[in-house]
Amino acid sequence: MGIHVGDPILLSPDFRIDELLSLFLCRSSFARLAPETKRNYTDDYVIFFDFLWARGKVWDEATADDLWDFEEWRTRSPRNPQKVGAARWNRGLAALTRLYKWAVATENMACNPILMHAVAGYQGDVVQAPEARAKEAKSSDVHWLTPRMFRLWVDVGLRGYTTAGLPAPGRRGRLEIRNVAFADLLFSSGMRLTEGASLLTIEMPRLRLGGARYYRGQLARRVTKSRRARTYYVASPVVGEVENYMESLRARVIRRAQALGRFDALEEMRLVTRVTGRRKKVLHWVDRNGVVGQTALTDAPVEERMTYFTEGPAGPEPLWLWLNEQGLPFQPESWEGVFRTASDQCEEVLGPVMEEPPFCTPHMCRHSFALYMLVVLHHVMDVRMGLTPEERRDFRLLYGDPWRMVQDLLGHRDIDLTRKIYLAPVSDLQIRALMADPAPRDEEGGLSVSETQVTSLLARIAEESDGIQDLDSLLETA
């Protein structure tokens, strides 16, 4: 039928399936979107289709008037108790634009209900954009945490600590080691949810004697949003946390699953017999039916990665890094629930002592990583290295501007996305003004930089900017 794992199936309120709509969802460019994007776009389609259904229409009967009425109801109408902001509206509009452009291009609709007009693109060229696109969309829905606020969220939300910094009595943190290691990995590396959640054990760097402060890993092309392979960096303590999880909780759930025969009951399994190649690893595998094949690691999609196993001392073991309590791959979207539960825990425990208890989502870890790295890179250039304006210009010619460095770490194609969305709190500030304090010096009289100084800088930025969560003075004093 051409329907694959992860393809959405939509039912109308009278429980019918639209064949043309299913063709779009399973056979068009929509089917090649990242899993998270497909889920988000599907939610947007359902909301608009329900809106049309209340008007006695199905999706391919929509007109421009329907779209404008939907925009008014979705964003401004007092009759809607769940109105959305400009950024959220624009995402839904992008989903609808993709659908109706396909419908017109395939001659299944005569007229596109999404009216378009010409605008100037990022590169100075002229591109077509929806007229209904909200122009006031800003980073109002983007939030950041300073490192110390993130640590508080981890301790209270994931570890179950009290306001006194001690484990809550009677708490059983069965998956605490896994959850903390994953959250720290995202915060330390800036990876997207799907990128970090779909790692295989052979893609995670391992600690080594005399290792550096940061370890380098490689993200496969098929798991990144840009569909380009990318290098990521993660702090050595976080690498140690992940190793601790692999050697304790992960090993334990695998042994239990083997003893209960869970892996033997799996219908789809590809047993990796060997890994070849140094720069471009290739997985050689055999499936349940004895079919032998090979897949370049960078070309392995998320769904296929869940089927990879390797032969361990007591039988097959998953190559998927993050496992649930049954020893099976933990679905990437399930991490949203873990983060949401942790934020609810912070609200319950810290609400009485903090005006705004910390909350966090997987993507906020990425935003916070970007902000932290920008401040650190500027601080290193302006304070630790003590560069003159001329030397700074030469440094940037050789190594790149800190903005560009953060762009590369995040894997963004466009630096404007890095500046205007991820780093909005500092995009319009003079970094030199933030560094106006006398440069600290170490015991030998040389310029130095410390975690305390960076924490102080981030605290000052948080005071002057919206959306950055940092410890308030009440809790800090307590």
Short mmCIF file of C-alpha atoms in Angstrom, two decimals:
data_model
loop_
_atom_site.label_atom_id
_atom_site.label_comp_id
_atom_site.label_asym_id
_atom_site.label_seq_id
_atom_site.Cartn_x
_atom_site.Cartn_y
_atom_site.Cartn_z
CA MET A 1 0.00 0.00 0.00
CA GLY A 2 3.01 2.31 0.27
CA ILE A 3 2.33 3.12 3.92
CA HIS A 4 5.45 3.02 6.08
CA VAL A 5 6.25 3.12 9.77
CA GLY A 6 5.70 6.66 11.02
CA ASP A 7 3.28 7.69 8.26
CA PRO A 8 0.17 9.35 9.77
CA ILE A 9 -3.30 8.04 8.99
CA LEU A 10 -6.12 10.59 9.36
CA LEU A 11 -9.77 9.72 9.88
CA SER A 12 -12.58 12.18 9.24
CA PRO A 13 -15.19 12.58 12.01
CA ASP A 14 -17.38 10.01 10.20
CA PHE A 15 -14.44 7.54 10.30
CA ARG A 16 -13.48 7.67 6.64
CA ILE A 17 -10.01 7.76 5.09
CA ASP A 18 -9.37 10.21 2.26
CA GLU A 19 -7.34 8.40 -0.41
CA LEU A 20 -5.93 11.60 -1.91
CA LEU A 21 -4.86 12.91 1.49
CA SER A 22 -3.23 9.56 2.31
CA LEU A 23 -1.34 9.78 -0.99
CA PHE A 24 0.09 13.13 0.11
CA LEU A 25 1.01 11.89 3.59
CA CYS A 26 2.72 8.71 2.34
CA ARG A 27 4.00 9.46 -1.16
CA SER A 28 4.87 13.16 -1.42
CA SER A 29 7.79 15.17 -0.05
CA PHE A 30 5.89 15.16 3.26
CA ALA A 31 6.93 11.53 3.78
CA ARG A 32 10.60 12.57 3.71
CA LEU A 33 10.32 15.18 6.47
CA ALA A 34 11.94 14.60 9.84
CA PRO A 35 9.70 12.53 12.18
CA GLU A 36 9.21 15.41 14.61
CA THR A 37 8.21 17.77 11.78
CA LYS A 38 5.75 15.19 10.44
CA ARG A 39 4.13 14.89 13.86
CA ASN A 40 3.85 18.66 14.27
CA TYR A 41 2.48 19.21 10.77
CA THR A 42 -0.07 16.42 11.24
CA ASP A 43 -1.39 18.15 14.37
CA ASP A 44 -1.74 21.36 12.34
CA TYR A 45 -3.65 19.56 9.58
CA VAL A 46 -6.10 18.04 12.05
CA ILE A 47 -6.95 21.43 13.57
CA PHE A 48 -7.62 23.04 10.18
CA PHE A 49 -9.56 20.05 8.83
CA ASP A 50 -11.80 20.05 11.94
CA PHE A 51 -12.38 23.77 11.39
CA LEU A 52 -13.45 23.06 7.80
CA TRP A 53 -15.60 20.09 8.86
CA ALA A 54 -17.64 22.39 11.10
CA ARG A 55 -18.35 24.40 7.94
CA GLY A 56 -19.47 21.34 6.02
CA LYS A 57 -16.28 21.08 3.97
CA VAL A 58 -13.39 18.66 3.51
CA TRP A 59 -9.79 19.72 3.09
CA ASP A 60 -9.73 20.00 -0.73
CA GLU A 61 -12.80 22.27 -0.73
CA ALA A 62 -11.05 25.04 1.21
CA THR A 63 -11.05 28.58 -0.18
CA ALA A 64 -9.01 31.67 0.56
CA ASP A 65 -11.87 32.99 2.71
CA ASP A 66 -11.74 29.80 4.80
CA LEU A 67 -8.04 30.32 5.39
CA TRP A 68 -8.47 33.95 6.46
CA ASP A 69 -11.35 33.03 8.79
CA PHE A 70 -9.21 30.25 10.25
CA GLU A 71 -6.35 32.71 10.81
CA GLU A 72 -8.69 35.08 12.65
CA TRP A 73 -10.12 32.29 14.82
CA ARG A 74 -6.72 30.71 15.52
CA THR A 75 -4.88 33.89 16.51
CA ARG A 76 -7.33 36.65 17.55
CA SER A 77 -10.90 35.49 18.11
CA PRO A 78 -12.26 35.87 21.67
CA ARG A 79 -14.36 32.75 20.91
CA ASN A 80 -11.20 30.64 20.89
CA PRO A 81 -9.92 29.91 24.42
CA GLN A 82 -6.67 28.45 23.03
CA LYS A 83 -5.37 31.11 20.69
CA VAL A 84 -1.78 30.77 19.45
CA GLY A 85 1.02 33.25 18.87
CA ALA A 86 2.58 34.34 15.62
CA ALA A 87 5.34 31.73 15.57
CA ARG A 88 2.90 28.87 16.19
CA TRP A 89 0.56 30.19 13.49
CA ASN A 90 3.39 30.42 10.99
CA ARG A 91 4.32 26.79 11.59
CA GLY A 92 0.78 25.66 10.85
CA LEU A 93 0.66 27.89 7.80
CA ALA A 94 3.87 26.29 6.51
CA ALA A 95 2.24 22.87 6.89
CA LEU A 96 -0.85 23.94 4.95
CA THR A 97 1.26 25.62 2.27
CA ARG A 98 3.11 22.35 1.64
CA LEU A 99 -0.16 20.42 1.31
CA TYR A 100 -1.97 22.81 -1.02
CA LYS A 101 1.04 23.47 -3.25
CA TRP A 102 1.20 19.70 -3.80
CA ALA A 103 -2.55 19.47 -4.47
CA VAL A 104 -2.39 22.19 -7.13
CA ALA A 105 0.83 20.86 -8.69
CA THR A 106 -0.70 17.38 -9.07
CA GLU A 107 -3.88 18.93 -10.55
CA ASN A 108 -6.04 17.62 -7.73
CA MET A 109 -7.14 21.18 -6.91
CA ALA A 110 -7.69 24.01 -9.32
CA CYS A 111 -6.97 26.89 -6.93
CA ASN A 112 -4.63 27.24 -3.94
CA PRO A 113 -6.46 28.67 -0.88
CA ILE A 114 -3.10 29.93 0.43
CA LEU A 115 -2.62 33.26 -1.33
CA MET A 116 1.04 34.02 -2.07
CA HIS A 117 3.03 37.18 -2.72
CA ALA A 118 6.63 38.00 -3.61
CA VAL A 119 9.07 38.94 -0.84
CA ALA A 120 12.82 39.43 -0.58
CA GLY A 121 14.65 36.28 0.53
CA TYR A 122 17.66 36.00 2.84
CA GLN A 123 20.05 36.00 -0.10
CA GLY A 124 18.49 39.07 -1.73
CA ASP A 125 16.47 36.99 -4.20
CA VAL A 126 12.70 37.13 -4.66
CA VAL A 127 10.69 34.26 -3.19
CA GLN A 128 7.00 33.49 -2.78
CA ALA A 129 5.56 33.58 0.75
CA PRO A 130 2.01 33.21 2.12
CA GLU A 131 0.15 36.49 2.54
CA ALA A 132 -1.25 35.21 5.84
CA ARG A 133 2.19 34.80 7.36
CA ALA A 134 2.46 36.73 10.63
CA LYS A 135 5.13 39.39 10.36
CA GLU A 136 5.38 40.00 14.09
CA ALA A 137 6.64 36.48 14.82
CA LYS A 138 9.49 36.78 17.27
CA SER A 139 11.30 34.58 19.72
CA SER A 140 8.60 35.09 22.37
CA ASP A 141 8.12 31.32 22.63
CA VAL A 142 11.86 30.66 22.86
CA HIS A 143 13.27 30.20 26.35
CA TRP A 144 16.68 29.63 27.83
CA LEU A 145 18.12 28.40 31.12
CA THR A 146 21.41 29.43 32.62
CA PRO A 147 23.61 26.46 33.63
CA ARG A 148 22.83 26.83 37.32
CA MET A 149 19.07 27.04 36.64
CA PHE A 150 19.29 23.96 34.45
CA ARG A 151 21.14 22.13 37.23
CA LEU A 152 18.35 23.05 39.65
CA TRP A 153 15.77 21.69 37.17
CA VAL A 154 17.73 18.44 36.85
CA ASP A 155 18.18 18.01 40.61
CA VAL A 156 14.56 18.70 41.54
CA GLY A 157 12.74 17.51 38.44
CA LEU A 158 14.77 14.44 37.41
CA ARG A 159 16.58 13.45 40.59
CA GLY A 160 13.68 14.24 42.95
CA TYR A 161 15.65 16.47 45.31
CA THR A 162 13.98 18.73 47.85
CA THR A 163 14.59 22.47 48.26
CA ALA A 164 17.34 21.51 50.71
CA GLY A 165 19.23 19.73 47.94
CA LEU A 166 18.60 16.24 49.34
CA PRO A 167 16.79 13.22 47.83
CA ALA A 168 13.09 13.20 48.70
CA PRO A 169 12.20 10.51 51.27
CA GLY A 170 10.74 7.38 49.71
CA ARG A 171 11.54 8.38 46.13
CA ARG A 172 12.44 5.53 43.76
CA GLY A 173 14.29 6.94 40.77
CA ARG A 174 14.27 3.84 38.57
CA LEU A 175 15.25 5.71 35.41
CA GLU A 176 17.02 8.66 37.01
CA ILE A 177 20.48 7.74 35.66
CA ARG A 178 19.18 7.51 32.08
CA ASN A 179 17.08 10.67 32.23
CA VAL A 180 19.81 12.83 33.78
CA ALA A 181 22.42 11.58 31.32
CA PHE A 182 20.17 12.35 28.34
CA ALA A 183 19.24 15.84 29.56
CA ASP A 184 22.89 16.67 30.26
CA LEU A 185 23.86 15.36 26.82
CA LEU A 186 21.42 17.73 25.09
CA PHE A 187 22.45 20.68 27.24
CA SER A 188 26.17 20.02 26.74
CA SER A 189 26.09 19.34 23.00
CA GLY A 190 23.22 21.40 21.60
CA MET A 191 21.79 18.41 19.74
CA ARG A 192 18.16 18.35 18.70
CA LEU A 193 15.83 15.88 20.38
CA THR A 194 15.78 13.36 17.53
CA GLU A 195 19.54 13.65 17.01
CA GLY A 196 20.38 12.82 20.61
CA ALA A 197 17.55 10.32 21.10
CA SER A 198 18.49 8.18 18.06
CA LEU A 199 22.19 7.72 18.86
CA LEU A 200 23.63 4.21 18.66
CA THR A 201 26.14 3.03 21.23
CA ILE A 202 28.89 3.01 18.59
CA GLU A 203 28.27 6.72 17.89
CA MET A 204 28.83 7.87 21.46
CA PRO A 205 32.44 8.87 22.29
CA ARG A 206 34.06 7.01 25.17
CA LEU A 207 36.32 8.31 27.92
CA ARG A 208 40.02 7.72 27.44
CA LEU A 209 43.08 8.23 29.60
CA GLY A 210 44.39 11.75 29.35
CA GLY A 211 41.22 12.82 27.55
CA ALA A 212 40.35 16.43 26.78
CA ARG A 213 37.62 18.58 28.33
CA TYR A 214 35.38 17.92 25.32
CA TYR A 215 34.92 14.80 23.21
CA ARG A 216 33.89 14.79 19.58
CA GLY A 217 31.21 12.67 17.94
CA GLN A 218 29.53 12.48 14.55
CA LEU A 219 25.81 12.82 13.82
CA ALA A 220 24.55 10.77 10.89
CA ARG A 221 23.12 12.58 7.90
CA ARG A 222 19.73 10.84 8.13
CA VAL A 223 18.99 11.92 11.72
CA THR A 224 19.77 15.64 11.35
CA LYS A 225 17.16 18.16 10.30
CA SER A 226 19.37 19.54 7.54
CA ARG A 227 20.14 16.03 6.23
CA ARG A 228 23.85 16.81 6.53
CA ALA A 229 26.31 14.93 8.74
CA ARG A 230 27.56 17.10 11.58
CA THR A 231 30.23 16.97 14.28
CA TYR A 232 29.08 17.49 17.86
CA TYR A 233 31.08 18.13 21.03
CA VAL A 234 30.18 17.00 24.54
CA ALA A 235 31.86 17.72 27.88
CA SER A 236 33.87 14.89 29.42
CA PRO A 237 31.76 14.69 32.64
CA VAL A 238 28.66 14.11 30.49
CA VAL A 239 30.45 11.37 28.54
CA GLY A 240 31.15 9.78 31.93
CA GLU A 241 27.46 10.03 32.87
CA VAL A 242 26.41 8.25 29.68
CA GLU A 243 29.02 5.53 30.25
CA ASN A 244 27.73 5.09 33.79
CA TYR A 245 24.20 4.64 32.42
CA MET A 246 25.42 2.12 29.82
CA GLU A 247 27.29 0.03 32.36
CA SER A 248 24.59 0.06 35.06
CA LEU A 249 20.91 0.66 34.27
CA ARG A 250 21.17 -0.10 30.54
CA ALA A 251 23.07 -3.35 31.11
CA ARG A 252 20.55 -4.38 33.76
CA VAL A 253 17.43 -3.90 31.60
CA ILE A 254 19.14 -5.74 28.72
CA ARG A 255 19.89 -8.74 30.95
CA ARG A 256 16.29 -8.78 32.17
CA ALA A 257 14.93 -8.57 28.61
CA GLN A 258 17.19 -11.43 27.51
CA ALA A 259 16.06 -13.58 30.42
CA LEU A 260 12.38 -12.96 29.55
CA GLY A 261 12.93 -13.61 25.84
CA ARG A 262 11.73 -10.15 24.76
CA PHE A 263 14.28 -9.85 21.98
CA ASP A 264 13.42 -13.28 20.62
CA ALA A 265 9.81 -12.15 20.19
CA LEU A 266 10.70 -9.15 18.01
CA GLU A 267 9.41 -9.51 14.46
CA GLU A 268 12.06 -7.23 13.00
CA MET A 269 15.71 -7.48 14.00
CA ARG A 270 18.91 -6.83 12.11
CA LEU A 271 21.86 -8.44 13.82
CA VAL A 272 25.00 -6.43 13.05
CA THR A 273 27.81 -8.91 12.45
CA ARG A 274 30.60 -6.40 11.87
CA VAL A 275 31.32 -2.72 11.34
CA THR A 276 33.80 -1.72 8.64
CA GLY A 277 35.30 1.56 7.51
CA ARG A 278 37.00 4.27 9.51
CA ARG A 279 35.79 7.58 8.15
CA LYS A 280 32.52 6.15 6.80
CA LYS A 281 31.32 3.27 8.92
CA VAL A 282 29.28 0.53 7.27
CA LEU A 283 27.05 -1.84 9.24
CA HIS A 284 26.96 -5.44 7.96
CA TRP A 285 23.83 -7.24 9.18
CA VAL A 286 21.60 -10.27 8.79
CA ASP A 287 17.84 -10.18 9.49
CA ARG A 288 15.37 -12.75 10.88
CA ASN A 289 14.88 -14.29 7.46
CA GLY A 290 18.59 -14.78 6.86
CA VAL A 291 18.80 -11.87 4.40
CA VAL A 292 22.31 -10.38 4.45
CA GLY A 293 22.75 -6.66 3.86
CA GLN A 294 24.80 -3.61 4.67
CA THR A 295 23.97 0.01 5.45
CA ALA A 296 26.21 3.04 5.72
CA LEU A 297 25.81 4.32 9.26
CA THR A 298 25.22 7.89 8.13
CA ASP A 299 22.38 6.72 5.86
CA ALA A 300 20.51 4.68 8.48
CA PRO A 301 17.11 6.31 9.25
CA VAL A 302 15.71 6.55 12.76
CA GLU A 303 13.18 3.72 12.36
CA GLU A 304 15.80 1.33 10.98
CA ARG A 305 18.22 2.15 13.79
CA MET A 306 15.77 0.70 16.29
CA THR A 307 16.12 -2.70 14.62
CA TYR A 308 19.92 -2.94 14.92
CA PHE A 309 21.27 -5.42 17.47
CA THR A 310 24.68 -6.86 18.20
CA GLU A 311 25.66 -10.20 19.70
CA GLY A 312 26.52 -9.87 23.39
CA PRO A 313 27.78 -12.37 25.98
CA ALA A 314 24.23 -13.51 26.78
CA GLY A 315 22.57 -12.97 23.41
CA PRO A 316 21.45 -10.08 21.17
CA GLU A 317 21.68 -6.54 22.59
CA PRO A 318 20.22 -3.36 21.07
CA LEU A 319 22.61 -0.87 19.49
CA TRP A 320 20.05 1.88 20.27
CA LEU A 321 21.56 3.83 23.16
CA TRP A 322 18.48 4.88 25.15
CA LEU A 323 16.28 1.99 26.33
CA ASN A 324 13.06 1.75 28.32
CA GLU A 325 12.49 -0.48 31.34
CA GLN A 326 11.65 -3.40 29.04
CA GLY A 327 15.08 -3.14 27.40
CA LEU A 328 13.56 -1.91 24.12
CA PRO A 329 14.38 1.32 22.25
CA PHE A 330 12.94 4.41 23.95
CA GLN A 331 11.02 6.35 21.31
CA PRO A 332 12.39 9.88 20.66
CA GLU A 333 9.01 11.56 21.14
CA SER A 334 8.64 9.91 24.57
CA TRP A 335 11.34 12.22 25.95
CA GLU A 336 8.85 15.09 25.76
CA GLY A 337 6.85 13.39 28.50
CA VAL A 338 9.95 12.89 30.67
CA PHE A 339 10.78 16.61 30.47
CA ARG A 340 7.17 17.63 31.07
CA THR A 341 6.93 15.45 34.20
CA ALA A 342 10.20 16.92 35.52
CA SER A 343 8.93 20.47 34.99
CA ASP A 344 5.70 19.62 36.85
CA GLN A 345 7.82 18.28 39.71
CA CYS A 346 9.76 21.56 39.86
CA GLU A 347 6.51 23.52 39.94
CA GLU A 348 5.24 21.44 42.86
CA VAL A 349 8.44 21.50 44.92
CA LEU A 350 9.83 24.95 44.14
CA GLY A 351 6.58 26.87 43.72
CA PRO A 352 6.45 27.90 47.40
CA VAL A 353 10.02 29.29 47.40
CA MET A 354 10.41 30.65 43.85
CA GLU A 355 8.36 33.14 41.91
CA GLU A 356 9.07 31.28 38.65
CA PRO A 357 10.19 27.64 39.09
CA PRO A 358 12.31 26.31 36.22
CA PHE A 359 10.75 24.48 33.31
CA CYS A 360 12.56 22.85 30.43
CA THR A 361 11.89 21.11 27.12
CA PRO A 362 14.38 19.16 25.00
CA HIS A 363 14.67 22.02 22.52
CA MET A 364 15.29 24.54 25.31
CA CYS A 365 18.49 22.63 26.06
CA ARG A 366 19.61 23.49 22.52
CA HIS A 367 18.70 27.17 22.93
CA SER A 368 20.53 27.33 26.26
CA PHE A 369 23.62 25.63 24.84
CA ALA A 370 23.78 28.26 22.08
CA LEU A 371 23.52 31.16 24.52
CA TYR A 372 26.13 29.71 26.86
CA MET A 373 28.60 28.97 24.07
CA LEU A 374 28.26 32.46 22.58
CA VAL A 375 28.99 34.11 25.93
CA VAL A 376 31.92 31.78 26.58
CA LEU A 377 33.45 32.30 23.13
CA HIS A 378 33.18 36.08 23.37
CA HIS A 379 34.55 35.96 26.90
CA VAL A 380 37.50 33.86 25.81
CA MET A 381 38.31 36.20 22.95
CA ASP A 382 37.92 39.45 24.89
CA VAL A 383 39.25 38.51 28.32
CA ARG A 384 41.20 35.30 28.44
CA MET A 385 43.15 35.89 25.24
CA GLY A 386 43.48 39.65 25.81
CA LEU A 387 43.33 40.39 22.08
CA THR A 388 43.73 43.87 20.69
CA PRO A 389 41.22 44.97 18.01
CA GLU A 390 43.77 44.13 15.31
CA GLU A 391 44.52 40.72 16.82
CA ARG A 392 40.82 40.01 17.19
CA ARG A 393 40.29 40.74 13.50
CA ASP A 394 43.10 38.34 12.58
CA PHE A 395 41.69 35.71 14.96
CA ARG A 396 38.27 35.93 13.31
CA LEU A 397 39.77 35.64 9.85
CA LEU A 398 41.59 32.48 10.95
CA TYR A 399 39.00 30.78 13.18
CA GLY A 400 35.74 32.62 12.43
CA ASP A 401 33.45 34.94 14.36
CA PRO A 402 31.90 33.49 17.58
CA TRP A 403 28.48 33.84 15.95
CA ARG A 404 29.70 31.64 13.10
CA MET A 405 31.20 29.16 15.54
CA VAL A 406 27.86 28.76 17.32
CA GLN A 407 26.12 28.46 13.95
CA ASP A 408 28.44 25.58 13.04
CA LEU A 409 27.90 23.89 16.42
CA LEU A 410 24.13 24.03 15.92
CA GLY A 411 24.28 22.97 12.27
CA HIS A 412 22.25 25.95 11.04
CA ARG A 413 22.32 26.83 7.34
CA ASP A 414 21.49 30.49 7.98
CA ILE A 415 23.22 32.64 10.61
CA ASP A 416 20.09 34.82 10.85
CA LEU A 417 18.28 31.89 12.52
CA THR A 418 21.11 31.65 15.05
CA ARG A 419 21.03 35.38 15.76
CA LYS A 420 17.33 36.23 15.70
CA ILE A 421 15.78 33.14 17.30
CA TYR A 422 18.27 31.10 19.30
CA LEU A 423 20.32 34.06 20.54
CA ALA A 424 17.76 36.85 20.54
CA PRO A 425 18.66 38.04 24.09
CA VAL A 426 22.14 39.08 22.98
CA SER A 427 21.64 39.67 19.26
CA ASP A 428 21.14 43.40 19.77
CA LEU A 429 23.54 43.95 22.65
CA GLN A 430 27.12 45.15 22.48
CA ILE A 431 29.09 42.23 23.81
CA ARG A 432 31.99 44.54 24.55
CA ALA A 433 29.77 46.48 26.95
CA LEU A 434 28.99 43.29 28.81
CA MET A 435 32.70 42.67 29.16
CA ALA A 436 33.42 46.16 30.50
CA ASP A 437 34.51 44.96 33.94
CA PRO A 438 38.25 45.01 34.62
CA ALA A 439 39.80 41.86 33.21
CA PRO A 440 40.50 39.42 36.09
CA ARG A 441 43.99 38.10 36.52
CA ASP A 442 45.32 34.89 37.95
CA GLU A 443 47.99 34.55 40.66
CA GLU A 444 50.77 34.99 38.14
CA GLY A 445 49.29 38.18 36.75
CA GLY A 446 47.95 36.63 33.54
CA LEU A 447 44.43 37.07 32.20
CA SER A 448 42.04 34.33 33.30
CA VAL A 449 38.44 33.27 32.90
CA SER A 450 36.41 31.07 35.22
CA GLU A 451 33.02 29.42 35.43
CA THR A 452 32.08 31.99 38.10
CA GLN A 453 32.73 34.86 35.70
CA VAL A 454 30.66 33.27 32.93
CA THR A 455 27.85 32.58 35.44
CA SER A 456 27.94 36.24 36.48
CA LEU A 457 27.76 37.39 32.85
CA LEU A 458 24.81 35.10 32.13
CA ALA A 459 23.03 36.37 35.25
CA ARG A 460 23.42 39.96 34.03
CA ILE A 461 22.09 39.05 30.58
CA ALA A 462 19.14 37.25 32.20
CA GLU A 463 18.24 40.38 34.18
CA GLU A 464 18.18 42.47 31.01
CA SER A 465 16.40 39.98 28.72
CA ASP A 466 13.07 38.18 28.53
CA GLY A 467 12.84 34.41 28.39
CA ILE A 468 16.07 33.47 30.22
CA GLN A 469 15.52 31.49 33.40
CA ASP A 470 18.03 32.09 36.17
CA LEU A 471 18.02 31.72 39.94
CA ASP A 472 16.22 34.55 41.66
CA SER A 473 17.72 36.34 44.63
CA LEU A 474 15.29 34.73 47.09
CA LEU A 475 16.33 31.18 46.34
CA GLU A 476 19.99 32.12 45.90
CA THR A 477 20.05 33.67 49.38
CA ALA A 478 18.25 30.67 50.85
#
